[in-house]
XYZ file of C-alpha atoms in Angstrom:
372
model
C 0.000 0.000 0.000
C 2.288 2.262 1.101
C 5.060 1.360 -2.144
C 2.004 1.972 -4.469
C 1.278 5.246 -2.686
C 4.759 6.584 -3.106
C 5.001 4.990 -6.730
C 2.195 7.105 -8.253
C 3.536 10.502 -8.373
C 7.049 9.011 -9.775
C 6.819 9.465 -13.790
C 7.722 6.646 -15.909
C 11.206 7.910 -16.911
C 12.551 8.344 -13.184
C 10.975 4.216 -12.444
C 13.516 2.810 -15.065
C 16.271 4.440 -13.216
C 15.299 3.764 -9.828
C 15.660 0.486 -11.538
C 18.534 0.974 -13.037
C 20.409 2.221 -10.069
C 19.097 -1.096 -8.104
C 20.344 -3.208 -11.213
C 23.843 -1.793 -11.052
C 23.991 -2.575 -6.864
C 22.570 -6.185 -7.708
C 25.529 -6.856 -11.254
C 28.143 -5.178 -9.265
C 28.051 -7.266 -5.650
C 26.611 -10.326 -7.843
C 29.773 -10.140 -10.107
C 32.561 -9.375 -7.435
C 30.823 -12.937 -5.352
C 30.404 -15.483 -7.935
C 32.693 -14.836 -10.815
C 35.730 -15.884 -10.282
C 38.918 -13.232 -10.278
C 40.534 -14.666 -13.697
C 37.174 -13.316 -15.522
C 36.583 -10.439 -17.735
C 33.564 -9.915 -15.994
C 35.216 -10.023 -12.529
C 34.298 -6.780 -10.478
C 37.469 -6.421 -8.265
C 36.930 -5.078 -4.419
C 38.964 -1.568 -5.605
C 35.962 -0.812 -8.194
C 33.189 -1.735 -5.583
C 34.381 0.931 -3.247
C 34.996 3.349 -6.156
C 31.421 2.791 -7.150
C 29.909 2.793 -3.872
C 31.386 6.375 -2.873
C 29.998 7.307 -5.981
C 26.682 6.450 -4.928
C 27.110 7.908 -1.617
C 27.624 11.574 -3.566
C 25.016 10.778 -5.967
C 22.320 10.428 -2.273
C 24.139 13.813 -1.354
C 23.792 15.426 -4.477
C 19.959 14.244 -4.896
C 19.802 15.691 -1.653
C 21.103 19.377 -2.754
C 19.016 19.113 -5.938
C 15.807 18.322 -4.053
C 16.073 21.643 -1.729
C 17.929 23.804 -4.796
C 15.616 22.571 -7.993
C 12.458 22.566 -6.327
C 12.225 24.906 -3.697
C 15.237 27.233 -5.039
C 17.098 27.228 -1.769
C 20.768 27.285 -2.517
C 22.304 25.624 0.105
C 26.169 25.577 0.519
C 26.505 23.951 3.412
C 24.809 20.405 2.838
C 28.538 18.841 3.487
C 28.090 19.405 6.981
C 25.190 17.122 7.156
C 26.605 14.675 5.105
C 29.885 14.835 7.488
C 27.566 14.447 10.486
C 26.103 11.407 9.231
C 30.064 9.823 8.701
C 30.431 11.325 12.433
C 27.786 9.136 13.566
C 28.740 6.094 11.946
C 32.414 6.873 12.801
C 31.219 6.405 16.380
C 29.562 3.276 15.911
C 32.459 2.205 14.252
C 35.315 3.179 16.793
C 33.223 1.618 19.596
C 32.968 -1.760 17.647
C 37.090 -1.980 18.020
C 36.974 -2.448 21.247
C 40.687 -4.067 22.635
C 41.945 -4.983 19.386
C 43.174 -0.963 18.965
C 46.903 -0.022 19.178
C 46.688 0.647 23.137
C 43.967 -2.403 23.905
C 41.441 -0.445 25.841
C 37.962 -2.230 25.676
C 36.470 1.328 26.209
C 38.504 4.034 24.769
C 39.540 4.406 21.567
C 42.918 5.556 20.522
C 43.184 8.772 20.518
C 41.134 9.234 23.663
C 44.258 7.181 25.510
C 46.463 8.657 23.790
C 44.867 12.649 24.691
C 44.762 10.922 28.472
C 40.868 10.868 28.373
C 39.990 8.781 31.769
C 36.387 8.342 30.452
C 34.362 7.803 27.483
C 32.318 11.460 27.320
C 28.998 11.940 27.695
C 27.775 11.603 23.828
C 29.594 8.721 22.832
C 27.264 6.212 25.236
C 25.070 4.457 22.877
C 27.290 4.120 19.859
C 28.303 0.152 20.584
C 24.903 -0.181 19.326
C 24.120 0.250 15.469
C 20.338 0.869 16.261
C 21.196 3.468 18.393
C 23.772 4.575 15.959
C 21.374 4.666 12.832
C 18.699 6.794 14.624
C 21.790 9.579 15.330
C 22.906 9.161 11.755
C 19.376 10.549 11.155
C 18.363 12.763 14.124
C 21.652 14.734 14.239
C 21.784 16.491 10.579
C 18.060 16.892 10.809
C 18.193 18.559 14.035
C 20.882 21.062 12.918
C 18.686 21.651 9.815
C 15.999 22.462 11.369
C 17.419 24.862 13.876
C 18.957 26.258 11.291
C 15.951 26.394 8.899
C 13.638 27.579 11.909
C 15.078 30.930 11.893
C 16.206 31.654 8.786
C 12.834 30.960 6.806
C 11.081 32.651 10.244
C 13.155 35.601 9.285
C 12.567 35.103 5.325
C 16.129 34.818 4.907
C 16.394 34.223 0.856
C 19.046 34.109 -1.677
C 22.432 34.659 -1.535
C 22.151 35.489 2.355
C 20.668 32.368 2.744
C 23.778 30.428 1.122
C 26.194 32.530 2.980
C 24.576 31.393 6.252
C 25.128 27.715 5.371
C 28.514 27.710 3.815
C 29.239 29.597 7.249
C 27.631 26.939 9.487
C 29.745 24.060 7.664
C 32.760 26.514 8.362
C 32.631 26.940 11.662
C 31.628 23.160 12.328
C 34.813 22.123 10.584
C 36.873 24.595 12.685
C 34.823 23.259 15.702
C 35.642 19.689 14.891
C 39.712 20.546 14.085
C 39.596 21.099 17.748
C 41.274 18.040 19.876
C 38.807 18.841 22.964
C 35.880 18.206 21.027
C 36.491 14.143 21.526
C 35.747 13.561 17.651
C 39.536 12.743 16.878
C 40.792 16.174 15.975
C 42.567 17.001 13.109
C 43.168 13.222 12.398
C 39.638 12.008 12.826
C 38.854 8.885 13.159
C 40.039 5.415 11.066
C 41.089 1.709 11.257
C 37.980 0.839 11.518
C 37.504 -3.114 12.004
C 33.769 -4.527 11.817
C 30.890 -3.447 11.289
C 27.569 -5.020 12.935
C 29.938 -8.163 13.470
C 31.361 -8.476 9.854
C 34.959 -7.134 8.540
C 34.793 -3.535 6.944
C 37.902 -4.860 4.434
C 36.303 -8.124 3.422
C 35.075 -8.243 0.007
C 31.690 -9.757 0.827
C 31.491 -6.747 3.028
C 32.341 -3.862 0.512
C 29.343 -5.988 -1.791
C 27.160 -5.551 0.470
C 27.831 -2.162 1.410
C 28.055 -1.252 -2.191
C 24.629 -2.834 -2.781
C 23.434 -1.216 0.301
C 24.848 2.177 -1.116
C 22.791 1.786 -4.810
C 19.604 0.757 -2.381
C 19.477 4.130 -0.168
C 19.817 5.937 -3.868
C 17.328 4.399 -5.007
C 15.000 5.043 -1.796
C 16.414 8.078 -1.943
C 14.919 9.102 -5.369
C 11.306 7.128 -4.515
C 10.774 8.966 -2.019
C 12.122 12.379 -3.517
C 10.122 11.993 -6.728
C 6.631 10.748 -4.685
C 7.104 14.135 -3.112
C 8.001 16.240 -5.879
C 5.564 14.601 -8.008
C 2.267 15.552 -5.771
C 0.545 18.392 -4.860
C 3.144 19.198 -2.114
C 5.503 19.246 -4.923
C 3.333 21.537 -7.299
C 3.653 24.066 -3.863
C 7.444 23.858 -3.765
C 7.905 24.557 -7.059
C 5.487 27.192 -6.641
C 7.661 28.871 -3.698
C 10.669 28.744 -5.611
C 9.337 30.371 -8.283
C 6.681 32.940 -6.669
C 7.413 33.235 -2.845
C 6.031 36.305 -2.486
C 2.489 35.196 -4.616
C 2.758 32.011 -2.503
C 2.404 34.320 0.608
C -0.345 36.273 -0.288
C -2.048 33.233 -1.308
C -2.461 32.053 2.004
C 0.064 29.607 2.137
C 2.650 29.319 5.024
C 5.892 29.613 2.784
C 8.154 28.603 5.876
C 6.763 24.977 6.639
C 7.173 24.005 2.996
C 11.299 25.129 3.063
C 11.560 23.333 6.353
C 10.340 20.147 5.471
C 12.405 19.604 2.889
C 15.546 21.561 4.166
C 15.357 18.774 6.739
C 14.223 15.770 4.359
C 17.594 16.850 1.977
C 20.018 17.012 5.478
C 18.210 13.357 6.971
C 19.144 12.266 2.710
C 23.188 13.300 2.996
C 23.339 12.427 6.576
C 22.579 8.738 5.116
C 24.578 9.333 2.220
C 27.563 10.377 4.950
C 27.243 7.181 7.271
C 27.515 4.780 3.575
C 30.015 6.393 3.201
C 32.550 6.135 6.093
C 32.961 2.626 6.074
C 33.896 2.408 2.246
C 36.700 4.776 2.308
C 37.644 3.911 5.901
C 38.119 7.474 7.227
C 36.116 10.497 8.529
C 37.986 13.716 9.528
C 36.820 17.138 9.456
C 38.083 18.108 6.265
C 34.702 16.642 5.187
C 33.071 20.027 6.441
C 35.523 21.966 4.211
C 33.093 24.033 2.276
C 34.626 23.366 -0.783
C 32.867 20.265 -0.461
C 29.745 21.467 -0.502
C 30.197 23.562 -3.116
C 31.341 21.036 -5.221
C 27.782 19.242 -4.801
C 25.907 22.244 -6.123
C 28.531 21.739 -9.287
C 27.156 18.116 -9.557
C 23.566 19.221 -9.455
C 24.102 21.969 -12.247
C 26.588 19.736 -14.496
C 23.256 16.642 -14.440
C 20.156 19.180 -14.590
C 18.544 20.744 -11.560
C 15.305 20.143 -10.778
C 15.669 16.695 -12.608
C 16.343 14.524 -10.063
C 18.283 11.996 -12.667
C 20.346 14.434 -13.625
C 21.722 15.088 -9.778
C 22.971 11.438 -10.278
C 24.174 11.451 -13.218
C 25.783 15.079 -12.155
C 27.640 13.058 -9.815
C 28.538 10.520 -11.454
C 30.397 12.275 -14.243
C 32.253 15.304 -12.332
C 33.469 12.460 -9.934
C 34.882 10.107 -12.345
C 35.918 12.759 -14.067
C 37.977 14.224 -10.695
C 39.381 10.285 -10.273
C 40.838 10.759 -13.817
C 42.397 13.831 -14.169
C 43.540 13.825 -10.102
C 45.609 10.217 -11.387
C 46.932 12.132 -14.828
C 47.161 15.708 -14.521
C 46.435 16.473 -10.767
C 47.369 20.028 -10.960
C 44.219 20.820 -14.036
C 41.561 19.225 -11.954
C 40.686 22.670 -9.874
C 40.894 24.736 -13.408
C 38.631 21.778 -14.938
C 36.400 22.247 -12.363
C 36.014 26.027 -12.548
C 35.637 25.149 -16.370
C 32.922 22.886 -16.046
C 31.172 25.136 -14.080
C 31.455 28.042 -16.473
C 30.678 26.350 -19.166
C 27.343 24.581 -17.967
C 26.023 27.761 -16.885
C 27.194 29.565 -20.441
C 25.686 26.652 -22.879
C 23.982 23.952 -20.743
C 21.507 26.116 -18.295
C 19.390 23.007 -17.868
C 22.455 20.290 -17.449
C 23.393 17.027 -19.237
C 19.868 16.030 -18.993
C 18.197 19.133 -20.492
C 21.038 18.292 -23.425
C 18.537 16.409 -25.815
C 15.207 18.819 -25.180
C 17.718 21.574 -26.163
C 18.891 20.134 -29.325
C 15.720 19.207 -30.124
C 13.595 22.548 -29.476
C 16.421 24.268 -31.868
C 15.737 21.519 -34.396
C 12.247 22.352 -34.342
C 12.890 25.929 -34.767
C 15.653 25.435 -37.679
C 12.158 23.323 -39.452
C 10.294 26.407 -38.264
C 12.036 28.766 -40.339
C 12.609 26.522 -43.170
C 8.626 25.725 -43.394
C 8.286 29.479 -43.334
């Protein structure tokens, strides 16, 4: 009931990718287990953890598009909730190494003993368990979101002030988290991570499944995100970003409509964060840098906003396209980058997606003119 519910407002296009996204979780863990290493069709563990932190930025970047393309809230700070959510599962993580760390405390980890903490603090009790730990992963982006949104759309802070505020907030949280007192690691953050819910994080069966489990949340990700965008909630959004003020006078209160999704989009790259951690094996606060979160808004332009598909794909490319250039010419990738970025806006306002509408609405004016 409740899958045919949110399946109704999602258009036919964005159901073959949902399962196309699911498709490539399912090949890539099915052909990494059962076909054997000599094959051609072998997925090595190396590409499943390449793939899956792809999918993690594709959740983040659906995440950016959903409050930027449809209610036109530019956010610059969405890395902060995306390195919340690694925080959290960073935690969970630590706590699951128990003795088997460098100085064998059951309790602390590392580098508590070695910053001569005598007890665990306050906010890490809980974190040995993952249900506890998936409920922070969660609550703790979405929180911050929605103190944050609270009283900026309560003070109809729009625009450009609006983005300053949140690249600020992911500032200051990476400064805050740089500190050694804050019991998050420091500057080092947190790694050599062991298990995770009893298995081993390096294990290739592992990385399948968390590669799997990666293309699944994307896939949620966008149900839910097009079931929303796709109803009459949706048709308001879109009507706020385009007419706020008409929106207002209408009757309709303007500042429950940002929240809800301002906090939907954080609870999306807080998930996208946790996926993350345990693939690359790290979380530090250079995650808050907010060059990060600027470079999400680049994935969202490059793929289409308001297109949902093209946040993915957005992702996707820039990505592979930093993995290449950072291995061959490591000093271009920051001009390619800028670039990209220029270029989009200049000749691609609507993205890679909006590519083939374009080229087709000028063919049917170039038959216009002929015909006339």
């Amino acid at each position: 009931m409740i899958t045919r519910t949110l399946l109704q407002g999602i258009d036919r296009n964005l159901r073959y990718f949902i399962a196309l996204v699911l498709l490539l979780g399912i090949a890539l863990a099915l052909c990494n287990q059962l076909v054997p290493a000599g094959s051609a069709f072998h997925v090595p563990a190396w590409v499943l953890q390449l793939i899956g932190k792809y999918l993690c930025y594709a959740l983040l970047a659906l995440a950016v598009d959903l409050v930027w393309g449809y209610c036109g809230i530019l956010s610059l700070g969405h890395g902060a909730f995306f390195a919340l959510g690694g925080y959290c599962m960073g935690m969970y993580l630590m706590r699951q190494i128990g003795s088997r760390g460098v100085y064998g405390n059951p309790l602390l980890p590392d580098f508590m003993v070695f910053l001569n903490y005598k007890e665990l603090p306050w906010f890490w009790h809980g974190f040995d368990q993952f249900w506890f730990a998936a409920i922070m992963i969660i609550l703790v982006p979405s929180v911050l979101a929605f103190a944050l949104g609270w009283f900026a759309f309560r003070s109809r802070v729009t625009g450009v002030y609006l983005s300053i505020i949140t690249q600020a907030m992911t500032f200051a949280l990476m400064l805050a988290f740089f500190r050694n007192d804050m019991g998050l690691g420091g500057n080092n953050g947190m790694t050599d991570f062991k298990d995770i819910l009893g298995f081993p994080v390096q294990a290739d069966t592992t990385r399948a499944v968390l590669c799997f489990t990666s293309a699944l949340a994307l896939a949620l990700g966008l149900v839910i995100s097009g079931a929303i965008v796709g109803s009459r909630f949706g048709k308001a959004l879109t009507a706020v970003r385009d007419a706020e003020s008409r929106m207002r006078f209408l009757g309709y209160r303007v500042e429950g409509y940002k929240l809800f999704v301002f906090v939907l989009s954080a609870a999306m790259a807080g998930v996208a964060g946790a996926l993350y951690v345990p693939q690359v094996g790290i979380i530090n606060p250079s995650e808050f840098s907010p060059a990060n979160s600027i470079e999400a808004v680049i994935w969202v332009a490059v793929g289409g906003r308001g297109t949902l598909i093209g946040a993915v794909i957005g992702a996707f490319l820039v990505n592979w396209g930093k993995t290449w250039l950072t291995g061959a010419l490591p000093e271009v990738w920051l001009f390619a980058l800028g670039a990209l970025f220029i270029a989009v806006t200049l000749f691609l306002p609507k993205g890679v997606v909006g590519l083939w509408s374009q080229i087709r609405s000028r063919g049917g004016a170039g038959k216009a003119r002929a015909a006339a």
